[in-house]
Coordinates of C-alpha atoms and ligand atoms in Angstrom, one line a residue:
M1 CA 24.1 8.5 8.0
R2 CA 21.6 10.4 6.5
K3 CA 18.9 12.7 7.9
I4 CA 15.7 11.9 6.2
L5 CA 12.4 13.7 6.3
F6 CA 9.8 11.0 5.3
A7 CA 6.4 12.5 4.1
S8 CA 3.0 10.9 3.7
S9 CA -0.5 11.4 3.8
E10 CA -1.1 8.1 5.6
V11 CA 0.7 6.3 8.4
H12 CA -0.2 3.1 10.2
P13 CA -1.3 2.6 12.9
L14 CA -2.3 6.8 12.9
M15 CA -4.4 6.6 9.5
K16 CA -4.5 4.1 7.1
T17 CA -6.7 3.7 3.7
G18 CA -4.2 1.1 2.2
G19 CA -0.6 -0.1 1.9
L20 CA 0.8 3.2 1.7
A21 CA 0.3 3.5 5.5
D22 CA 2.0 0.2 6.1
V23 CA 5.1 1.0 4.2
S24 CA 5.1 4.7 5.7
A25 CA 5.5 3.2 9.0
S26 CA 7.6 0.0 8.4
L27 CA 10.1 1.8 6.0
P28 CA 11.1 4.9 8.3
Y29 CA 11.3 2.1 11.3
A30 CA 13.3 -0.2 9.2
L31 CA 15.8 3.0 8.3
S32 CA 16.2 3.9 11.9
Q33 CA 17.0 0.4 12.7
H34 CA 19.9 1.0 9.9
G35 CA 21.2 3.9 11.7
Q36 CA 19.6 6.7 9.8
D37 CA 17.9 9.9 11.5
V38 CA 14.4 9.5 10.0
R39 CA 11.7 12.0 10.9
V40 CA 8.1 11.2 9.5
F41 CA 5.7 14.0 8.4
M42 CA 1.8 13.6 7.8
P43 CA -1.2 15.9 8.5
A44 CA -3.0 15.9 11.9
Y45 CA -6.0 14.2 11.4
R46 CA -8.6 14.0 14.1
Q47 CA -8.1 10.2 14.1
C48 CA -4.3 10.5 14.8
L49 CA -4.6 12.8 17.6
K50 CA -7.0 10.3 19.3
K51 CA -4.6 7.5 19.2
L52 CA -1.3 9.4 20.1
E53 CA 0.0 10.0 23.6
N54 CA 2.2 12.5 24.5
I55 CA 1.9 14.8 22.0
E56 CA 3.6 18.2 22.1
R57 CA 3.5 21.4 19.8
V58 CA 7.2 21.8 19.0
A59 CA 6.5 24.8 16.6
A60 CA 4.2 27.3 14.9
L61 CA 4.4 28.9 11.9
K62 CA 2.8 30.8 9.1
L63 CA 2.7 29.4 5.4
D64 CA 2.0 31.2 2.3
G65 CA -1.6 30.7 1.0
Y66 CA -3.0 30.6 4.1
H67 CA -3.9 33.5 6.6
E68 CA -3.5 31.7 10.0
S69 CA -0.5 29.8 11.7
V70 CA -0.2 26.0 11.8
D71 CA 1.4 24.1 14.4
I72 CA 3.8 21.3 14.3
L73 CA 3.2 18.5 16.6
E74 CA 5.8 16.0 17.7
A75 CA 5.2 12.5 18.9
T76 CA 6.6 9.2 18.3
L77 CA 5.2 6.0 16.4
P78 CA 3.6 3.8 18.5
G79 CA 5.7 0.9 19.4
T80 CA 8.9 2.5 18.2
D81 CA 11.2 5.5 18.9
V82 CA 11.0 7.2 15.3
V83 CA 10.0 10.9 15.8
V84 CA 6.2 11.6 14.1
W85 CA 5.7 15.3 13.2
L86 CA 2.2 16.1 12.4
L87 CA 1.2 19.2 10.4
G88 CA -1.8 20.7 13.0
S89 CA -4.6 22.8 11.3
S90 CA -7.7 22.2 12.5
H91 CA -9.6 24.1 9.6
H92 CA -8.1 21.6 7.5
F93 CA -7.7 18.2 9.1
D94 CA -9.5 18.2 12.4
R95 CA -12.7 16.5 11.0
D96 CA -14.6 13.2 10.8
G97 CA -13.9 10.8 7.8
G98 CA -11.0 9.7 6.1
P99 CA -7.9 11.3 4.8
Y100 CA -9.2 12.2 1.3
S101 CA -12.9 11.3 1.6
Q102 CA -16.1 12.7 3.8
P103 CA -17.8 10.0 5.7
D104 CA -20.0 9.1 2.6
G105 CA -17.2 8.1 0.5
E106 CA -17.2 11.8 -1.5
D107 CA -13.7 13.3 -1.8
W108 CA -13.4 16.5 0.5
E109 CA -13.8 19.5 -1.9
D110 CA -10.9 21.4 -0.7
N111 CA -8.3 18.4 -1.1
A112 CA -6.2 20.8 -3.3
A113 CA -5.8 23.1 -0.6
R114 CA -5.2 20.4 2.3
F115 CA -2.4 19.1 0.5
A116 CA -1.0 22.3 -0.8
L117 CA -0.8 23.3 2.7
F118 CA 0.9 20.2 3.6
C119 CA 3.3 20.4 0.9
R120 CA 4.3 24.2 1.8
A121 CA 4.9 22.9 5.3
I122 CA 7.1 19.7 4.0
V123 CA 8.9 22.6 2.3
A124 CA 9.6 24.7 5.6
L125 CA 10.9 21.5 7.4
S126 CA 12.9 20.8 4.5
V127 CA 14.8 24.2 4.5
N128 CA 14.9 24.3 8.3
E129 CA 12.4 27.3 8.5
A130 CA 9.7 25.4 10.7
G131 CA 11.9 26.2 13.9
L132 CA 12.9 22.5 14.5
D133 CA 16.7 23.0 14.3
W134 CA 16.9 20.2 11.7
Q135 CA 17.6 20.1 8.1
P136 CA 17.3 17.2 6.4
D137 CA 19.6 15.7 3.7
V138 CA 17.3 14.0 2.0
L139 CA 13.1 14.9 1.4
H140 CA 11.6 11.5 0.8
C141 CA 7.9 12.3 -1.0
N142 CA 5.5 9.8 -1.2
D143 CA 2.4 9.7 -3.9
W144 CA 0.7 12.8 -5.1
Q145 CA -0.6 14.5 -1.8
T146 CA 3.2 15.6 -1.4
G147 CA 4.0 16.0 -5.1
L148 CA 4.2 19.8 -5.0
A149 CA 6.8 20.1 -2.4
P150 CA 9.8 19.1 -4.9
A151 CA 8.3 21.6 -7.1
L152 CA 8.2 24.3 -4.7
L153 CA 11.6 23.4 -3.6
S154 CA 13.2 23.4 -7.0
D155 CA 14.7 26.9 -6.7
R156 CA 15.6 26.9 -3.5
A157 CA 19.7 26.6 -2.9
E158 CA 19.8 24.9 0.3
R159 CA 17.4 22.4 -0.2
P160 CA 17.9 18.7 0.4
D161 CA 18.0 16.2 -2.3
T162 CA 14.6 15.0 -3.0
I163 CA 12.9 11.4 -3.9
F164 CA 9.6 10.7 -5.1
T165 CA 7.8 7.4 -4.7
I166 CA 4.7 6.2 -6.6
H167 CA 2.8 4.3 -4.8
N168 CA -0.1 4.2 -7.3
M169 CA -0.2 6.0 -10.7
A170 CA -3.9 5.3 -10.6
Y171 CA -4.4 8.2 -8.3
Q172 CA -2.7 11.8 -9.6
G173 CA -4.4 14.7 -7.6
L174 CA -5.9 16.1 -10.8
F175 CA -7.7 19.8 -10.3
G176 CA -9.0 22.7 -12.4
R177 CA -6.9 25.4 -13.2
D178 CA -9.3 27.7 -11.4
V179 CA -8.2 25.6 -8.3
F180 CA -4.6 26.4 -9.4
D181 CA -5.3 30.0 -9.4
S182 CA -7.1 29.6 -5.9
L183 CA -3.6 27.8 -4.3
D184 CA -1.8 31.0 -4.9
L185 CA 1.4 29.1 -6.7
P186 CA 4.0 30.5 -8.7
E187 CA 2.9 31.1 -12.4
S188 CA 6.0 29.5 -13.7
L189 CA 4.7 26.2 -12.6
W190 CA 2.0 26.6 -14.9
S191 CA 3.2 24.9 -18.1
I192 CA 4.1 21.7 -19.9
D193 CA 7.4 21.1 -18.0
G194 CA 5.7 22.0 -14.8
L195 CA 2.4 20.7 -13.3
E196 CA 0.3 21.4 -16.2
F197 CA -1.5 18.0 -17.6
Y198 CA -3.5 18.4 -20.4
G199 CA -5.2 21.7 -19.3
L200 CA -5.2 20.5 -15.5
M201 CA -2.8 20.9 -12.6
S202 CA -1.3 17.6 -11.6
F203 CA 0.3 17.0 -8.0
M204 CA 1.4 13.7 -9.1
K205 CA 3.4 15.3 -12.0
A206 CA 5.1 18.0 -10.0
G207 CA 6.7 15.2 -8.1
L208 CA 7.9 13.4 -11.4
I209 CA 9.4 16.3 -13.1
F210 CA 10.8 18.1 -9.9
S211 CA 12.2 15.5 -7.7
D212 CA 16.0 14.4 -8.3
H213 CA 14.8 10.7 -8.2
I214 CA 11.7 8.9 -8.8
T215 CA 11.1 5.2 -7.2
T216 CA 8.6 3.1 -7.4
V217 CA 7.5 0.0 -5.3
S218 CA 8.3 -2.7 -7.7
P219 CA 11.0 -3.6 -10.3
S220 CA 8.1 -5.0 -12.8
Y221 CA 5.9 -1.8 -12.0
A222 CA 9.1 0.6 -12.6
R223 CA 8.6 -1.0 -16.2
E224 CA 5.1 -1.3 -16.7
I225 CA 4.5 2.6 -15.7
C226 CA 6.6 3.3 -18.9
D227 CA 3.9 2.0 -20.9
I228 CA 0.8 3.3 -22.3
E229 CA -1.7 0.6 -20.7
Y230 CA 0.0 1.5 -16.8
G231 CA 1.3 5.3 -17.4
Y232 CA -2.0 7.1 -17.3
G233 CA -0.6 9.5 -20.1
L234 CA 2.7 10.2 -17.9
E235 CA 4.4 6.9 -19.9
G236 CA 6.6 9.6 -22.1
L237 CA 7.9 11.5 -19.0
L238 CA 8.7 8.2 -17.1
R239 CA 10.3 6.7 -19.8
Q240 CA 12.4 10.1 -20.2
R241 CA 13.4 9.9 -16.6
A242 CA 13.9 6.0 -16.6
E243 CA 16.4 6.1 -19.7
S244 CA 18.5 9.2 -17.5
G245 CA 18.7 6.7 -14.8
H246 CA 16.4 8.4 -12.7
L247 CA 13.5 5.9 -12.1
T248 CA 14.3 2.8 -9.9
G249 CA 11.7 0.2 -8.5
I250 CA 12.5 -1.2 -5.2
L251 CA 10.1 -3.7 -3.7
N252 CA 8.6 -3.0 -0.6
G253 CA 9.2 -5.2 2.5
I254 CA 6.6 -6.2 4.9
D255 CA 7.0 -5.7 8.9
Y256 CA 8.0 -8.7 10.3
D257 CA 6.8 -8.0 13.5
E258 CA 3.6 -7.3 13.2
W259 CA 2.9 -10.1 10.2
N260 CA 4.5 -12.9 12.2
P261 CA 2.3 -15.9 12.5
A262 CA 4.7 -17.1 15.4
T263 CA 3.7 -14.2 17.5
D264 CA 0.4 -12.7 16.0
T265 CA -1.6 -11.3 18.8
H266 CA -4.7 -11.5 16.7
I267 CA -4.6 -15.2 16.0
E268 CA -5.3 -18.3 18.3
T269 CA -2.8 -20.7 17.3
H270 CA 0.9 -19.6 16.5
Y271 CA 2.7 -21.5 13.8
S272 CA 5.7 -21.1 11.8
A273 CA 7.5 -23.2 8.8
K274 CA 8.5 -25.7 11.3
T275 CA 4.8 -26.2 12.7
P276 CA 2.7 -25.4 9.1
N277 CA 0.0 -28.1 10.3
R278 CA -0.6 -26.2 13.3
K279 CA -2.2 -23.6 11.0
K280 CA -5.4 -25.8 10.4
K281 CA -6.7 -24.9 13.9
N282 CA -6.8 -21.2 12.9
K283 CA -8.9 -22.8 9.8
R284 CA -11.1 -24.6 11.9
L285 CA -11.8 -21.3 14.0
L286 CA -12.4 -19.0 11.2
Q287 CA -14.6 -21.3 9.7
Q288 CA -16.5 -21.5 13.0
Q289 CA -16.6 -17.9 13.7
S290 CA -17.7 -17.0 10.0
Y291 CA -20.5 -19.6 10.3
L292 CA -19.2 -21.7 7.7
P293 CA -19.4 -25.6 8.0
I294 CA -16.0 -26.6 9.4
S295 CA -14.4 -29.0 6.7
E296 CA -10.6 -29.3 6.8
D297 CA -10.5 -30.7 3.2
T298 CA -12.6 -27.9 1.7
L299 CA -10.3 -25.2 -0.1
L300 CA -10.7 -22.1 1.9
I301 CA -10.5 -19.0 0.0
G302 CA -9.4 -15.6 1.5
L303 CA -10.1 -12.0 0.3
I304 CA -9.2 -8.9 1.9
S305 CA -9.2 -5.8 -0.4
R306 CA -10.3 -2.5 -1.1
L307 CA -12.9 -2.9 -3.5
V308 CA -12.3 -1.2 -6.5
S309 CA -11.6 -2.0 -10.3
Q310 CA -7.5 -2.3 -9.5
K311 CA -8.3 -5.6 -7.3
G312 CA -10.2 -7.5 -10.1
V313 CA -12.7 -8.0 -7.3
D314 CA -14.9 -8.8 -10.3
L315 CA -13.4 -11.5 -11.8
S316 CA -13.1 -13.1 -7.9
I317 CA -16.8 -12.9 -7.8
A318 CA -17.4 -14.1 -11.3
A319 CA -14.8 -16.9 -10.8
V320 CA -16.1 -18.2 -7.4
A321 CA -19.6 -18.1 -8.2
Q322 CA -18.8 -20.5 -11.4
L323 CA -16.9 -22.8 -9.2
L324 CA -19.6 -22.8 -6.5
E325 CA -22.5 -23.3 -9.5
E326 CA -20.1 -26.6 -10.5
G327 CA -20.4 -27.9 -6.6
Q328 CA -16.3 -27.7 -6.4
N329 CA -15.6 -28.0 -2.6
I330 CA -14.7 -24.6 -1.7
Q331 CA -15.4 -21.7 0.7
L332 CA -14.7 -17.7 0.4
I333 CA -14.1 -15.6 3.4
C334 CA -14.2 -12.0 2.1
L335 CA -13.3 -8.4 4.0
G336 CA -13.3 -5.3 2.2
S337 CA -15.1 -2.2 1.6
G338 CA -15.2 0.4 -1.3
E339 CA -17.3 0.7 -4.6
E340 CA -21.1 0.0 -3.9
Q341 CA -21.4 -2.3 -7.1
Y342 CA -18.9 -4.3 -5.8
E343 CA -19.9 -4.6 -2.4
H344 CA -23.7 -5.3 -3.9
S345 CA -22.4 -8.4 -6.1
L346 CA -20.5 -9.8 -3.0
R347 CA -23.7 -9.8 -0.9
V348 CA -25.7 -11.1 -4.0
L349 CA -22.9 -14.0 -3.8
R350 CA -23.3 -14.5 -0.1
A351 CA -27.2 -14.5 -0.4
R352 CA -26.8 -17.4 -3.3
F353 CA -24.5 -19.5 -1.3
P354 CA -24.8 -18.7 2.5
D355 CA -23.3 -22.1 3.6
K356 CA -20.1 -21.3 1.5
V357 CA -19.4 -17.6 1.8
A358 CA -18.9 -15.1 4.4
L359 CA -18.4 -11.5 4.1
T360 CA -17.6 -8.6 6.1
I361 CA -18.1 -5.4 4.5
G362 CA -15.9 -2.7 6.5
Y363 CA -12.2 -2.6 7.9
N364 CA -11.2 -4.8 10.6
E365 CA -7.6 -5.2 11.4
T366 CA -8.0 -8.2 13.7
L367 CA -10.0 -10.0 11.0
S368 CA -7.5 -9.3 8.6
H369 CA -4.8 -11.2 10.3
Q370 CA -7.3 -14.0 11.3
I371 CA -7.8 -14.6 7.6
E372 CA -4.5 -14.6 6.6
A373 CA -3.8 -17.1 9.2
G374 CA -6.9 -19.4 8.5
V375 CA -7.3 -19.7 4.7
D376 CA -5.6 -21.9 2.4
V377 CA -5.2 -19.6 -0.7
F378 CA -5.4 -15.8 -1.1
L379 CA -7.4 -14.3 -4.1
M380 CA -5.5 -10.9 -5.6
P381 CA -6.4 -11.1 -9.5
S382 CA -5.3 -7.0 -9.7
R383 CA -5.7 -5.3 -13.1
F384 CA -2.4 -3.8 -12.1
E385 CA -0.6 -3.8 -8.5
P386 CA 2.2 -1.5 -8.1
C387 CA 3.4 -3.8 -5.3
G388 CA 0.9 -5.3 -3.1
L389 CA 1.4 -6.3 0.4
N390 CA -1.6 -8.6 1.1
Q391 CA 0.1 -11.5 -1.2
M392 CA 3.4 -11.2 0.9
Y393 CA 1.5 -11.0 4.4
S394 CA -0.2 -14.4 2.7
L395 CA 3.3 -16.0 2.0
R396 CA 4.4 -15.4 5.2
Y397 CA 1.3 -16.9 6.7
G398 CA 1.7 -19.8 4.6
T399 CA -1.4 -19.0 2.7
L400 CA -0.7 -19.6 -1.0
P401 CA -1.6 -16.4 -3.0
I402 CA -3.6 -16.8 -6.4
V403 CA -2.4 -13.8 -8.6
R404 CA -2.4 -12.0 -12.0
N405 CA 1.1 -11.6 -13.2
T406 CA 1.6 -8.0 -12.7
G407 CA 3.8 -5.7 -10.9
G408 CA 4.7 -6.3 -7.5
L409 CA 2.8 -9.6 -7.7
A410 CA 4.9 -10.9 -10.4
D411 CA 7.9 -10.3 -8.4
T412 CA 7.0 -12.0 -5.5
V413 CA 4.6 -14.8 -6.5
V414 CA 6.1 -17.8 -8.3
D415 CA 3.8 -20.0 -10.4
A416 CA 3.2 -23.7 -8.9
T417 CA 4.2 -25.2 -12.3
E418 CA 5.8 -28.8 -12.2
E419 CA 9.3 -27.3 -12.7
N420 CA 9.1 -24.7 -10.0
R421 CA 7.7 -27.1 -7.6
K422 CA 10.4 -29.5 -8.1
A423 CA 13.3 -26.7 -7.9
E424 CA 10.9 -25.7 -4.7
I425 CA 10.7 -22.1 -5.6
A426 CA 6.9 -22.4 -6.5
N427 CA 4.8 -20.6 -3.9
G428 CA 1.6 -19.7 -5.4
F429 CA -0.8 -19.4 -8.4
C430 CA -0.2 -17.0 -11.2
F431 CA -2.2 -16.3 -14.5
T432 CA -2.0 -13.5 -17.1
E433 CA -5.1 -12.5 -18.9
A434 CA -7.4 -10.4 -16.7
S435 CA -10.6 -12.6 -17.2
P436 CA -12.9 -14.9 -15.1
E437 CA -11.6 -17.8 -17.0
A438 CA -7.8 -17.3 -16.6
L439 CA -8.6 -16.9 -12.9
I440 CA -10.8 -20.0 -13.0
L441 CA -7.8 -22.3 -14.6
S442 CA -5.8 -21.0 -11.5
L443 CA -8.2 -22.2 -9.1
R444 CA -8.7 -25.6 -10.4
R445 CA -5.0 -26.0 -10.4
A446 CA -4.9 -24.9 -6.8
I447 CA -8.2 -27.1 -5.8
A448 CA -6.6 -30.0 -7.7
L449 CA -3.2 -29.7 -5.8
F450 CA -4.7 -29.2 -2.5
Q451 CA -5.9 -32.5 -2.8
H452 CA -2.1 -34.0 -2.3
P453 CA -1.3 -32.3 1.1
R454 CA 2.4 -33.2 1.0
K455 CA 2.9 -31.2 -2.0
W456 CA 0.9 -28.5 -0.9
R457 CA 2.7 -28.4 2.4
K458 CA 5.7 -28.2 0.3
M459 CA 4.6 -25.2 -1.1
M460 CA 3.6 -23.5 2.1
I461 CA 7.2 -24.2 4.0
T462 CA 8.6 -22.3 0.4
A463 CA 6.2 -19.5 0.9
M464 CA 6.9 -19.1 4.7
T465 CA 10.8 -19.2 4.5
H466 CA 11.2 -16.6 1.5
D467 CA 12.6 -13.4 3.2
F468 CA 10.2 -10.4 2.6
S469 CA 11.3 -8.2 5.4
W470 CA 12.7 -4.8 4.7
E471 CA 16.3 -5.8 5.0
N472 CA 17.4 -5.9 1.6
S473 CA 15.1 -2.8 0.3
A474 CA 15.8 -0.9 3.5
T475 CA 19.4 -1.1 2.1
L476 CA 19.0 -0.2 -1.5
Y477 CA 17.0 3.1 -0.3
I478 CA 20.0 4.2 2.1
D479 CA 22.4 3.6 -1.0
L480 CA 20.2 5.6 -2.8
Y481 CA 20.1 8.5 -0.4
H482 CA 23.6 8.6 -0.5
H483 CA 23.8 8.6 -4.1
I484 CA 21.1 10.7 -5.7
K485 CA 23.0 13.7 -7.2
E486 CA 25.6 11.3 -8.7
R487 CA 22.9 9.7 -10.6
Ligands
ADP501 P1 -3.4 -1.3 -1.7 O1 -2.6 -0.2 -0.7 O2 -3.8 -1.1 -3.1 O3 -5.0 -1.3 -1.0 P2 -1.6 -3.3 -0.6 O4 -2.0 -4.8 -0.6 O5 -0.7 -2.8 -0.8 O6 -2.9 -2.6 -1.5 O7 -2.2 -2.8 1.1 C1 -3.4 -3.1 1.6 C2 -3.6 -2.9 2.9 O8 -4.7 -2.7 3.5 C3 -2.9 -4.2 3.6 O9 -2.7 -4.0 5.0 C4 -4.5 -5.0 3.8 O10 -4.4 -5.9 5.0 C5 -5.0 -3.7 4.5 N1 -6.8 -3.8 4.2 C6 -7.0 -3.6 2.9 N2 -8.7 -3.6 3.1 C7 -8.8 -3.7 4.4 C8 -9.9 -4.1 5.4 N3 -11.3 -4.4 4.5 N4 -9.8 -4.4 6.4 C9 -8.6 -4.4 7.1 N5 -7.4 -4.4 6.5 C10 -7.5 -3.8 5.0
GLC502 C1 -0.5 1.2 -3.4 C2 -0.6 0.2 -4.2 C3 0.0 -1.1 -3.8 C4 1.2 -0.8 -2.8 C5 1.0 0.0 -2.0 C6 2.5 0.5 -1.0 O1 -1.5 1.3 -2.3 O2 -1.8 -0.1 -4.7 O3 0.3 -1.9 -4.8 O4 1.4 -2.1 -2.4 O5 0.6 1.5 -2.6 O6 3.1 1.0 -1.6

């Protein structure tokens, strides 16, 4: 058994902007189910405090770089007995808006100070200086918001082993030299072998350099980020760490209790791989509540996404528009929020095809489950995708994903070639080039195969019976926790 401090800036259902939150809840839970002593640590955002019952203040401490003392609050992750500690500092975290941005979408101006404070608190917990009488064997950091912690721990003799998991290289926590100065960090960290990155300070680079081991969330992405196209300038460093055996790709799992079509409380009709036909009832209801014509033989396409360039939203819009112009028998149901340009293009698409396209701009947990349960195919033509959870949720719900061959999408979706279908391993549709034309070809293949209900059902069953739970991956993490230093 290892004692693991799992630090993350978002944890479902307390605070979520994307898949990081899902993983930061479901992985610690899986680890605790495997007998590990895990404590999750996150900032006490205003939203979290509203959602938690029985919060207890268990410590108060003074951290370098901030004049007031901060609190450590304790609760359990809803629905589990996993302990979650929260960093209480009302000046930094008790505000409306998201974890990184203001209600109008602009980043908080003091993000560097907010997450530097979080990192200092991680350090205090890691060396048992927070008054909690608990010393972790392993500190598991996630993404840039936790990157300074391994750096600040590096010269501490009594420190735990450190792992840094990359969920997305596109967000690195870059700030100016003036910000570095304002954070009162050791001057020695400002070096090319530290967190200096082309004249800026990089939280991410600090994590990559100073952690004992780096993981990322799929084997394919672990290879891709060593390349100029996906490494955002850090590919050289990542290649070095990969060559010395310090970078591993471990595929995310999904929460099999929360995402289970046989028990999902958000959906009307439950079904499983033994009763795939019952899914049709969810399709009918979804069409009805989305004000689309009810039609069983129309290919119903789903899209749930942060609306950002990473997700290839522009490719989805162009491809669906083209197929609708041709009069293909398809409908699109879309749920998402993000950049204004994509929200606008989706609104234009809906206005052009009001009886073919349904659109919800915003964040809606229940609707996301209903879409997964109701649609026939799920669009995820990402330009890059470290892992991706939605294609795995889709697979579990017998919804065939249409994906670009990249990162975790390439590791989870097997293309519906004739050969793969014969071997009963096909579970979706894949393409390579990031263009509307390539996506359109995949969509055409899906439309054609949808005319053959038996073949389609076979793929649904293949998708639904593959194991995407944490079972395997949690074991890989535990093995890593035991052998970090030997590496
Ligand atoms: P990323 O973390 O890059 O956004 P993932 O596929 O790993 O991509 O995870 C996305 C998560 O966020 C999934 O749980 C998905 O259901 C959820 N999600 C994204 N957009 C919305 C939305 N508008 N409403 C509800 N859930 C959403
Ligand atoms: C990031 C990635 C996504 C991944 C998630 C959880 O948000 O964009 O691909 O699934 O983290 O690891």
